[in-house]
């Protein structure tokens, strides 16, 4: 009988967050004061719930920490939000969510990173006509064909016609025109070039965003969030010539190449 050595221990990416120190509230308050922000250790959840309904984001059941900042005509709230309705462990129900208000935001669109494993496996898995029921085979071929046409085909592709971006993100918007206005090329380029993964929902007057990963609510992580959302906001509100047709974004072409 073979003798195997003990395997190395596994790990959960959501458990990578460092344990929060007992004086975290004090350090957050000091950091916020040094930046000119406001910190609240016991915020109310009602205002955040009033943002509902959301497209992809959950409705917070409670918030435990809050940082408020102002940048010109934009007001930003970064909160430690909980989705207790999910019925999971405490570490799996806590998220860092950002809410931003600005009169410079005018259009509606919701973006969520795609979990591409299933789609990739679907494309890689061969069909065996002898073992695959005919109805299932037709369904799988139809889904595969639609995925390829949406991503690499000619003509109309996806929700906003951006094959590269829509291969990475799921989009919902009232119309293609409003989606292109809410998600200009500069914003799509920023999200893809930074490897962003999360949820971003824009609406007239505001946006809400969260990033996938360990929900770390400390000064360094919040500085990074402010930096990221600054780029998102500037890209979303950048002036563009509406008379220009949206650039083509077929494979190896379009707005993400040659820039």
XYZ file of N, CA and C in Angstrom:
777
model
N 0.848 -1.196 0.000
C 0.000 0.000 0.000
C 0.886 1.250 0.000
N 0.539 2.180 -0.857
C 1.323 3.406 -0.956
C 1.129 4.267 0.285
N 2.193 4.920 0.671
C 2.153 5.831 1.813
C 2.289 7.257 1.285
N 1.306 8.066 1.586
C 1.306 9.443 1.093
C 1.663 10.405 2.223
N 2.415 11.435 1.918
C 2.697 12.456 2.936
C 1.447 13.285 3.180
N 1.358 13.934 4.318
C 0.176 14.777 4.590
C 0.109 15.940 3.600
N -1.072 16.250 3.081
C -1.194 17.357 2.123
C -1.069 18.701 2.824
N -0.640 19.704 2.103
C -0.604 21.048 2.701
C -2.019 21.530 2.964
N -2.201 22.349 3.966
C -3.563 22.809 4.299
C -4.135 23.699 3.210
N -5.439 23.597 3.008
C -6.121 24.469 2.062
C -6.375 25.837 2.661
N -6.899 26.708 1.847
C -7.173 28.055 2.329
C -8.366 28.622 1.580
N -9.031 29.543 2.225
C -10.205 30.206 1.679
C -9.857 31.672 1.467
N -10.013 32.143 0.226
C -9.616 33.518 -0.073
C -10.357 34.539 0.780
N -11.580 34.231 1.201
C -12.331 35.181 2.021
C -11.816 35.238 3.448
N -10.941 34.297 3.816
C -10.382 34.313 5.161
C -9.006 34.963 5.196
N -8.592 35.573 4.078
C -7.289 36.215 4.035
C -7.273 37.551 4.762
N -8.445 38.093 5.040
C -8.508 39.371 5.741
C -7.891 39.238 7.132
N -7.047 40.194 7.464
C -6.411 40.168 8.769
C -7.452 40.389 9.861
N -7.280 39.740 11.007
C -8.218 39.988 12.110
C -8.243 41.473 12.451
N -9.407 42.005 12.639
C -9.523 43.421 12.916
C -9.084 43.709 14.347
N -8.147 44.634 14.526
C -7.667 44.948 15.870
C -8.745 45.614 16.706
N -8.539 45.564 18.014
C -9.529 46.142 18.926
C -9.622 47.650 18.764
N -8.523 48.286 18.352
C -8.519 49.744 18.213
C -8.765 50.178 16.771
N -9.437 49.340 15.975
C -9.678 49.692 14.576
C -10.504 50.967 14.462
N -11.497 51.132 15.321
C -12.317 52.339 15.262
C -11.474 53.586 15.498
N -10.527 53.495 16.431
C -9.671 54.648 16.706
C -8.778 54.962 15.511
N -8.201 53.927 14.907
C -7.325 54.164 13.760
C -8.110 54.687 12.561
N -9.333 54.187 12.369
C -10.157 54.689 11.275
C -10.560 56.141 11.511
N -10.888 56.468 12.751
C -11.259 57.847 13.063
C -10.082 58.793 12.834
N -8.882 58.374 13.261
C -7.700 59.211 13.062
C -7.377 59.362 11.579
N -7.473 58.260 10.840
C -7.207 58.308 9.398
C -8.217 59.210 8.696
N -9.496 59.066 9.027
C -10.526 59.889 8.393
C -10.308 61.367 8.693
N -9.952 61.676 9.926
C -9.705 63.068 10.292
C -8.532 63.642 9.507
N -7.483 62.834 9.309
C -6.312 63.310 8.574
C -6.620 63.546 7.098
N -7.623 62.862 6.573
C -7.999 63.015 5.163
C -9.121 64.040 4.967
N -9.680 64.520 6.060
C -10.818 65.416 5.940
C -12.128 64.687 5.729
N -12.172 63.397 6.077
C -13.388 62.600 5.958
C -14.107 62.558 7.306
N -15.259 61.924 7.319
C -16.017 61.720 8.549
C -16.194 60.222 8.781
N -15.984 59.793 10.020
C -16.110 58.377 10.354
C -17.231 58.175 11.363
N -18.043 57.156 11.123
C -19.139 56.803 12.017
C -19.064 55.307 12.297
N -18.972 54.954 13.581
C -18.842 53.538 13.950
C -20.184 52.829 14.058
N -21.270 53.580 14.186
C -22.595 52.969 14.304
C -23.590 53.678 13.383
N -23.432 53.512 12.087
C -24.340 54.185 11.156
C -25.693 53.491 11.079
N -26.655 54.191 10.527
C -27.991 53.632 10.323
C -28.079 53.005 8.937
N -28.825 51.924 8.831
C -28.916 51.201 7.566
C -30.045 51.719 6.679
N -30.971 52.507 7.225
C -32.168 52.882 6.475
C -31.836 53.626 5.186
N -30.895 54.571 5.243
C -30.589 55.345 4.043
C -30.038 54.450 2.943
N -29.208 53.491 3.303
C -28.628 52.589 2.303
C -29.684 51.642 1.742
N -30.607 51.229 2.557
C -31.686 50.385 2.058
C -32.603 51.147 1.113
N -32.670 52.465 1.271
C -33.546 53.254 0.404
C -33.025 53.330 -1.027
N -31.775 52.901 -1.257
C -31.249 52.837 -2.615
C -31.883 51.693 -3.405
N -32.454 50.722 -2.739
C -33.072 49.583 -3.417
C -34.292 50.061 -4.213
N -34.617 49.358 -5.316
C -34.055 48.065 -5.712
C -32.745 48.200 -6.480
N -31.909 47.188 -6.311
C -30.673 47.077 -7.066
C -30.866 46.059 -8.190
N -29.913 46.031 -9.105
C -29.941 45.043 -10.184
C -29.186 43.789 -9.769
N -27.931 43.958 -9.365
C -27.094 42.827 -8.968
C -26.763 42.842 -7.475
N -26.667 44.016 -6.887
C -26.246 44.126 -5.492
C -27.367 43.704 -4.546
N -26.986 43.176 -3.410
C -27.945 42.804 -2.373
C -28.425 44.050 -1.626
N -29.562 43.942 -0.982
C -30.065 45.019 -0.132
C -29.469 44.842 1.257
N -28.664 45.794 1.747
C -28.013 45.621 3.048
C -29.026 45.439 4.174
N -28.734 44.495 5.048
C -29.582 44.301 6.227
C -29.069 45.120 7.410
N -27.774 45.435 7.410
C -27.201 46.304 8.439
C -25.843 46.788 7.960
N -25.383 47.891 8.516
C -24.045 48.417 8.250
C -23.378 48.672 9.594
N -22.091 48.366 9.667
C -21.397 48.443 10.951
C -20.364 49.558 11.022
N -19.863 50.024 9.903
C -18.920 51.147 9.902
C -19.179 51.985 8.659
N -18.830 53.262 8.750
C -19.116 54.179 7.637
C -18.050 55.265 7.582
N -17.590 55.549 6.375
C -16.693 56.675 6.123
C -17.336 57.538 5.048
N -17.427 58.834 5.314
C -18.042 59.768 4.370
C -17.004 60.775 3.908
N -16.984 61.027 2.593
C -16.022 61.966 2.023
C -16.709 62.788 0.945
N -16.190 63.997 0.710
C -16.713 64.878 -0.329
C -15.583 65.264 -1.266
N -15.870 65.224 -2.564
C -14.906 65.606 -3.592
C -15.639 66.488 -4.604
N -15.581 67.793 -4.405
C -16.309 68.683 -5.290
C -17.808 68.458 -5.154
N -18.459 68.176 -6.297
C -19.899 67.943 -6.257
C -20.242 66.480 -6.013
N -19.244 65.662 -5.720
C -19.476 64.239 -5.461
C -19.343 63.949 -3.969
N -20.285 63.185 -3.443
C -20.245 62.741 -2.055
C -20.151 61.216 -2.029
N -19.240 60.710 -1.226
C -18.953 59.276 -1.201
C -19.147 58.720 0.201
N -19.812 57.580 0.278
C -19.960 56.825 1.520
C -19.390 55.427 1.303
N -18.445 55.033 2.130
C -17.902 53.673 2.100
C -18.327 52.986 3.389
N -18.998 51.859 3.271
C -19.575 51.213 4.443
C -19.231 49.735 4.467
N -19.255 49.212 5.674
C -19.153 47.775 5.901
C -20.587 47.258 5.947
N -21.041 46.687 4.842
C -22.439 46.269 4.706
C -22.565 44.766 4.877
N -23.699 44.348 5.415
C -23.940 42.926 5.680
C -25.192 42.463 4.947
N -25.105 41.248 4.451
C -26.238 40.600 3.787
C -26.641 39.387 4.613
N -27.239 39.640 5.770
C -27.599 38.553 6.678
C -28.666 37.640 6.094
N -29.411 38.129 5.100
C -30.456 37.299 4.505
C -29.879 36.121 3.737
N -28.582 36.161 3.431
C -27.973 35.077 2.662
C -27.862 33.794 3.473
N -27.906 33.889 4.805
C -27.846 32.702 5.645
C -26.501 32.018 5.643
N -25.419 32.792 5.479
C -24.078 32.224 5.462
C -23.341 32.627 6.733
N -22.070 32.232 6.806
C -21.258 32.588 7.962
C -21.009 34.094 7.959
N -20.666 34.678 9.119
C -20.467 36.130 9.184
C -19.440 36.653 8.189
N -18.353 35.894 7.956
C -17.337 36.362 7.020
C -17.846 36.385 5.585
N -18.855 35.588 5.281
C -19.382 35.519 3.919
C -20.527 36.492 3.684
N -20.976 37.153 4.713
C -22.085 38.102 4.559
C -21.627 39.554 4.677
N -20.333 39.780 4.853
C -19.809 41.134 5.043
C -19.122 41.601 3.764
N -19.426 42.820 3.345
C -18.873 43.388 2.122
C -18.532 44.858 2.361
N -17.570 45.353 1.609
C -17.277 46.780 1.592
C -17.985 47.360 0.369
N -18.966 48.208 0.611
C -19.796 48.758 -0.463
C -19.666 50.280 -0.454
N -19.594 50.856 -1.642
C -19.452 52.307 -1.778
C -20.679 52.888 -2.463
N -21.155 53.996 -1.923
C -22.299 54.719 -2.486
C -21.831 56.132 -2.820
N -22.112 56.583 -4.027
C -21.643 57.899 -4.464
C -22.805 58.679 -5.068
N -22.906 59.945 -4.685
C -23.918 60.849 -5.228
C -23.235 61.959 -6.012
N -23.758 62.257 -7.198
C -23.245 63.372 -7.991
C -24.262 63.738 -9.067
N -24.499 65.025 -9.280
C -25.414 65.434 -10.360
C -24.828 65.219 -11.748
N -23.561 64.813 -11.839
C -22.926 64.605 -13.142
C -23.194 63.215 -13.704
N -23.842 62.351 -12.933
C -24.193 61.018 -13.419
C -25.634 61.052 -13.922
N -25.850 60.582 -15.152
C -27.166 60.748 -15.785
C -27.779 59.458 -16.319
N -27.016 58.370 -16.413
C -27.502 57.209 -17.156
C -27.505 55.953 -16.292
N -28.268 54.959 -16.762
C -28.460 53.722 -16.009
C -27.746 52.551 -16.681
N -26.990 51.831 -15.876
C -26.358 50.590 -16.330
C -25.864 49.852 -15.101
N -25.905 48.536 -15.157
C -25.406 47.695 -14.070
C -24.426 46.690 -14.656
N -23.286 46.530 -13.986
C -22.214 45.662 -14.465
C -21.849 44.685 -13.362
N -21.687 43.416 -13.737
C -21.236 42.401 -12.788
C -20.215 41.514 -13.479
N -19.097 41.270 -12.813
C -18.062 40.414 -13.385
C -18.622 39.032 -13.660
N -18.258 38.506 -14.807
C -18.694 37.157 -15.151
C -17.826 36.133 -14.439
N -18.457 35.045 -14.014
C -17.721 33.886 -13.533
C -17.573 32.966 -14.736
N -16.431 33.007 -15.401
C -16.302 32.421 -16.721
C -15.982 30.934 -16.716
N -15.820 30.334 -15.563
C -15.443 28.927 -15.539
C -16.457 28.062 -16.265
N -17.745 28.284 -15.987
C -18.774 27.461 -16.619
C -18.795 27.662 -18.126
N -18.651 28.914 -18.560
C -18.668 29.171 -19.995
C -17.468 28.532 -20.682
N -16.293 28.616 -20.042
C -15.098 28.025 -20.629
C -15.218 26.512 -20.685
N -15.705 25.919 -19.609
C -15.886 24.471 -19.604
C -16.895 24.046 -20.666
N -17.918 24.850 -20.858
C -18.924 24.523 -21.875
C -18.302 24.512 -23.261
N -17.397 25.466 -23.516
C -16.763 25.521 -24.826
C -15.758 24.393 -25.020
N -15.151 23.941 -23.938
C -14.127 22.906 -24.043
C -14.707 21.500 -24.073
N -15.890 21.320 -23.524
C -16.453 19.980 -23.397
C -17.007 19.508 -24.737
N -16.495 18.396 -25.286
C -17.030 17.894 -26.547
C -18.371 17.219 -26.329
N -19.167 17.211 -27.377
C -20.462 16.551 -27.340
C -20.346 15.165 -27.959
N -20.873 14.178 -27.282
C -20.923 12.815 -27.801
C -22.366 12.527 -28.201
N -22.662 12.507 -29.511
C -24.061 12.318 -29.928
C -24.679 11.038 -29.407
N -23.859 10.010 -29.133
C -24.406 8.734 -28.683
C -24.804 8.776 -27.211
N -24.192 9.681 -26.445
C -24.457 9.742 -25.017
C -25.238 10.986 -24.608
N -25.307 11.964 -25.472
C -25.992 13.207 -25.139
C -27.396 13.197 -25.719
N -28.435 13.357 -24.916
C -29.794 13.415 -25.463
C -29.907 14.489 -26.535
N -30.723 14.204 -27.549
C -30.816 15.124 -28.681
C -31.259 16.518 -28.238
N -32.242 16.582 -27.344
C -32.720 17.894 -26.897
C -31.633 18.648 -26.149
N -30.885 17.939 -25.275
C -29.799 18.586 -24.544
C -28.695 19.008 -25.491
N -28.417 18.167 -26.471
C -27.389 18.520 -27.442
C -27.745 19.772 -28.213
N -29.009 19.869 -28.647
C -29.430 21.077 -29.363
C -29.310 22.303 -28.466
N -29.692 22.145 -27.194
C -29.607 23.287 -26.267
C -28.164 23.731 -26.079
N -27.254 22.756 -25.899
C -25.858 23.112 -25.659
C -25.238 23.748 -26.895
N -25.548 23.219 -28.069
C -25.009 23.825 -29.275
C -25.558 25.232 -29.467
N -26.832 25.442 -29.158
C -27.420 26.763 -29.311
C -26.773 27.756 -28.345
N -26.573 27.332 -27.093
C -25.928 28.213 -26.122
C -24.499 28.522 -26.549
N -23.789 27.516 -27.025
C -22.410 27.724 -27.458
C -22.363 28.667 -28.653
N -23.269 28.478 -29.593
C -23.298 29.323 -30.777
C -23.607 30.765 -30.399
N -24.537 30.967 -29.478
C -24.878 32.322 -29.064
C -23.712 32.985 -28.351
N -23.006 32.227 -27.526
C -21.850 32.785 -26.822
C -20.778 33.227 -27.814
N -20.475 32.383 -28.801
C -19.440 32.716 -29.769
C -19.864 33.886 -30.655
N -21.132 33.895 -31.065
C -21.575 34.992 -31.916
C -21.566 36.307 -31.155
N -21.974 36.258 -29.889
C -21.985 37.479 -29.089
C -20.571 37.995 -28.870
N -19.619 37.085 -28.710
C -18.263 37.487 -28.377
C -17.415 37.789 -29.602
N -17.571 37.002 -30.659
C -16.670 37.133 -31.797
C -17.374 37.343 -33.135
N -18.702 37.316 -33.149
C -19.403 37.432 -34.420
C -19.428 38.847 -34.952
N -19.972 38.981 -36.148
C -20.107 40.287 -36.767
C -21.504 40.835 -36.506
N -21.645 42.133 -36.748
C -22.953 42.745 -36.561
C -23.230 43.034 -35.098
N -24.478 42.852 -34.701
C -24.902 43.180 -33.345
C -24.358 42.148 -32.377
N -23.686 42.609 -31.328
C -23.091 41.697 -30.358
C -23.433 42.172 -28.956
N -24.034 41.334 -28.172
C -24.247 41.618 -26.771
C -25.214 42.764 -26.518
N -25.123 43.291 -25.310
C -26.049 44.337 -24.876
C -25.657 45.694 -25.436
N -24.362 46.026 -25.365
C -23.907 47.325 -25.861
C -23.003 47.177 -27.076
N -22.826 45.957 -27.582
C -22.021 45.759 -28.777
C -20.531 45.758 -28.529
N -20.103 45.550 -27.297
C -18.680 45.513 -26.956
C -18.331 44.086 -26.578
N -17.818 43.325 -27.534
C -17.583 41.903 -27.304
C -16.534 41.655 -26.238
N -15.486 42.455 -26.227
C -14.402 42.228 -25.272
C -14.890 42.479 -23.853
N -15.549 43.604 -23.646
C -16.017 43.925 -22.302
C -17.093 42.951 -21.847
N -18.000 42.590 -22.737
C -19.100 41.707 -22.352
C -18.664 40.262 -22.186
N -17.477 39.918 -22.677
C -16.934 38.596 -22.374
C -16.472 38.520 -20.928
N -16.184 39.683 -20.325
C -15.728 39.730 -18.937
C -16.828 40.132 -17.965
N -17.823 40.876 -18.434
C -18.831 41.426 -17.532
C -20.234 41.224 -18.087
N -21.155 40.970 -17.181
C -22.573 40.927 -17.517
C -23.137 42.336 -17.366
N -23.968 42.748 -18.317
C -24.485 44.113 -18.333
C -26.000 44.091 -18.409
N -26.621 44.986 -17.658
C -28.047 45.255 -17.808
C -28.240 46.760 -17.916
N -29.017 47.181 -18.895
C -29.273 48.592 -19.126
C -30.573 48.713 -19.910
N -31.307 49.820 -19.766
C -32.583 49.939 -20.470
C -32.466 49.870 -21.987
N -31.357 50.366 -22.549
C -31.180 50.357 -23.997
C -29.699 50.394 -24.312
N -29.361 50.030 -25.539
C -27.964 50.078 -25.951
C -27.427 51.497 -25.880
N -28.213 52.464 -26.311
C -27.752 53.851 -26.308
C -27.458 54.328 -24.892
N -28.360 54.024 -23.949
C -28.124 54.454 -22.569
C -26.955 53.690 -21.959
N -26.804 52.415 -22.319
C -25.674 51.647 -21.819
C -24.349 52.213 -22.282
N -24.270 52.618 -23.549
C -23.038 53.211 -24.062
C -22.766 54.560 -23.414
N -23.823 55.308 -23.104
C -23.635 56.594 -22.435
C -23.200 56.407 -20.987
N -23.743 55.391 -20.316
C -23.382 55.143 -18.917
C -22.006 54.515 -18.788
N -21.601 53.735 -19.791
C -20.334 53.008 -19.747
C -19.466 53.434 -20.922
N -18.935 54.648 -20.912
C -18.090 55.090 -22.022
C -16.817 54.260 -22.107
N -16.129 54.398 -23.216
C -14.933 53.589 -23.467
C -13.908 53.752 -22.351
N -13.735 54.976 -21.856
C -12.737 55.202 -20.806
C -13.046 54.381 -19.562
N -14.317 54.254 -19.210
C -14.697 53.478 -18.029
C -14.492 51.992 -18.278
N -14.908 51.499 -19.434
C -14.710 50.086 -19.742
C -13.228 49.738 -19.778
N -12.446 50.625 -20.340
C -11.000 50.395 -20.414
C -10.388 50.335 -19.012
N -10.814 51.230 -18.124
C -10.282 51.223 -16.761
C -10.618 49.921 -16.046
N -11.850 49.477 -16.152
C -12.257 48.257 -15.451
C -11.498 47.041 -15.964
N -11.306 46.950 -17.275
C -10.595 45.793 -17.821
C -9.099 45.875 -17.556
N -8.509 47.044 -17.726
C -7.058 47.169 -17.586
C -6.597 46.970 -16.151
N -7.456 47.230 -15.179
C -7.083 47.040 -13.775
C -7.437 45.655 -13.257
N -8.084 44.832 -14.091
C -8.491 43.507 -13.632
C -9.595 43.554 -12.597
N -10.393 44.603 -12.632
C -11.468 44.770 -11.647
C -12.451 43.618 -11.718
N -12.915 43.182 -10.539
C -13.955 42.164 -10.443
C -14.909 42.580 -9.332
N -16.172 42.722 -9.675
C -17.134 43.150 -8.670
C -18.454 43.527 -9.302
N -19.143 44.468 -8.663
C -20.438 44.958 -9.125
C -20.382 46.479 -9.173
N -20.891 47.046 -10.248
C -20.976 48.495 -10.405
C -22.344 48.818 -10.996
N -23.109 49.631 -10.287
C -24.433 50.026 -10.764
C -24.511 51.552 -10.811
N -24.805 52.070 -11.991
C -24.931 53.509 -12.188
C -26.387 53.864 -12.417
N -26.761 55.041 -11.935
C -28.129 55.544 -12.093
C -28.063 57.064 -12.106
N -29.094 57.745 -12.579
C -29.068 59.206 -12.555
C -28.871 59.733 -11.134
N -27.774 60.431 -10.938
C -27.500 61.028 -9.639
C -26.602 60.226 -8.732
N -26.222 59.006 -9.106
C -25.383 58.237 -8.199
C -24.913 56.921 -8.768
N -24.083 56.239 -7.997
C -23.616 54.901 -8.331
C -23.345 54.144 -7.046
N -23.327 52.823 -7.148
C -22.997 51.951 -6.025
C -22.041 50.897 -6.541
N -21.057 50.528 -5.719
C -20.017 49.622 -6.189
C -19.499 48.762 -5.047
N -19.126 47.541 -5.379
C -18.408 46.676 -4.452
C -17.431 45.839 -5.252
N -16.346 45.449 -4.626
C -15.310 44.659 -5.283
C -15.226 43.296 -4.632
N -15.112 42.251 -5.447
C -14.991 40.908 -4.907
C -13.648 40.747 -4.195
N -13.651 39.976 -3.143
C -12.430 39.728 -2.394
C -12.668 39.874 -0.909
N -11.616 39.695 -0.122
C -11.765 39.833 1.329
C -12.298 41.216 1.693
N -13.301 41.300 2.555
C -13.907 42.596 2.906
C -13.086 43.341 3.948
N -11.968 43.901 3.528
C -11.059 44.586 4.448
C -11.475 46.051 4.559
N -11.811 46.479 5.752
C -12.243 47.858 5.998
C -11.205 48.511 6.900
N -10.084 48.911 6.309
C -9.028 49.578 7.056
C -8.517 50.745 6.217
N -7.687 51.630 6.791
C -7.270 52.823 6.053
C -6.631 52.534 4.702
N -5.733 51.547 4.623
C -5.060 51.271 3.352
C -6.050 50.825 2.282
N -6.965 49.943 2.649
C -7.945 49.455 1.681
C -8.911 50.555 1.258
N -9.290 51.414 2.186
C -10.203 52.499 1.842
C -9.524 53.546 0.970
N -8.228 53.781 1.184
C -7.490 54.665 0.277
C -7.512 54.104 -1.142
N -7.320 52.783 -1.259
C -7.364 52.149 -2.581
C -8.753 52.257 -3.198
N -9.792 52.144 -2.371
C -11.157 52.274 -2.876
C -11.419 53.682 -3.391
N -10.959 54.691 -2.653
C -11.125 56.078 -3.099
C -10.407 56.294 -4.429
N -9.208 55.753 -4.549
C -8.443 55.891 -5.792
C -9.192 55.251 -6.960
N -9.681 54.029 -6.748
C -10.397 53.319 -7.812
C -11.670 54.061 -8.208
N -12.469 54.468 -7.229
C -13.728 55.132 -7.542
C -13.506 56.506 -8.165
N -12.384 57.143 -7.843
C -12.070 58.402 -8.506
C -11.906 58.209 -10.004
N -11.197 57.141 -10.388
C -11.040 56.842 -11.809
C -12.377 56.450 -12.434
N -13.167 55.651 -11.721
C -14.473 55.244 -12.244
C -15.355 56.469 -12.486
N -15.409 57.359 -11.514
C -16.261 58.543 -11.631
C -15.792 59.455 -12.755
N -14.489 59.705 -12.826
C -13.975 60.581 -13.881
C -14.222 59.985 -15.264
N -14.050 58.665 -15.380
C -14.281 58.024 -16.676
C -15.758 58.032 -17.042
N -16.624 57.843 -16.060
C -18.062 57.801 -16.333
C -18.620 59.167 -16.700
N -17.983 60.231 -16.234
C -18.504 61.580 -16.479
C -17.678 62.348 -17.499
N -16.711 61.684 -18.103
C -15.877 62.352 -19.101
C -16.724 62.736 -20.304
N -16.519 63.950 -20.783
C -17.282 64.420 -21.936
C -16.809 63.704 -23.193
N -17.768 63.330 -24.039
C -17.431 62.705 -25.313
C -18.361 63.254 -26.389
N -17.961 63.070 -27.607
C -18.774 63.538 -28.730
C -19.837 62.499 -29.033
N -21.095 62.807 -28.703
C -22.175 61.850 -28.912
C -22.438 61.580 -30.389
N -21.887 62.429 -31.279
C -22.094 62.200 -32.697
C -21.192 61.087 -33.224
N -20.142 60.766 -32.490
C -19.254 59.700 -32.924
C -19.918 58.355 -32.715
N -19.829 57.458 -33.692
C -20.376 56.112 -33.490
C -19.520 55.360 -32.489
N -20.089 54.440 -31.720
C -19.292 53.658 -30.782
C -18.244 52.857 -31.524
N -16.995 52.813 -31.022
C -15.930 52.108 -31.728
C -16.193 50.620 -31.784
N -15.704 49.999 -32.853
C -15.833 48.553 -32.981
C -15.002 47.880 -31.913
N -15.456 46.747 -31.429
C -14.714 46.041 -30.389
C -14.696 44.553 -30.681
N -14.435 44.207 -31.915
C -14.272 42.808 -32.269
C -12.961 42.278 -31.735
N -12.645 41.019 -31.971
C -11.411 40.426 -31.456
C -10.183 41.174 -31.956
N -9.273 41.479 -31.039
C -8.013 42.133 -31.353
C -8.216 43.486 -32.038
N -9.282 44.175 -31.704
C -9.517 45.496 -32.262
C -10.364 46.279 -31.274
N -10.669 47.514 -31.615
C -11.584 48.276 -30.785
C -10.884 49.147 -29.772
N -11.603 49.584 -28.744
C -11.107 50.632 -27.856
C -9.976 50.203 -26.947
N -9.705 48.902 -26.778
C -8.697 48.467 -25.823
C -7.356 48.189 -26.484
N -7.256 48.456 -27.769
C -6.011 48.232 -28.479
C -5.569 49.529 -29.128
N -4.280 49.746 -29.128
C -3.733 50.936 -29.745
C -3.956 52.193 -28.948
N -4.178 52.051 -27.630
C -4.372 53.218 -26.772
C -3.273 53.279 -25.738
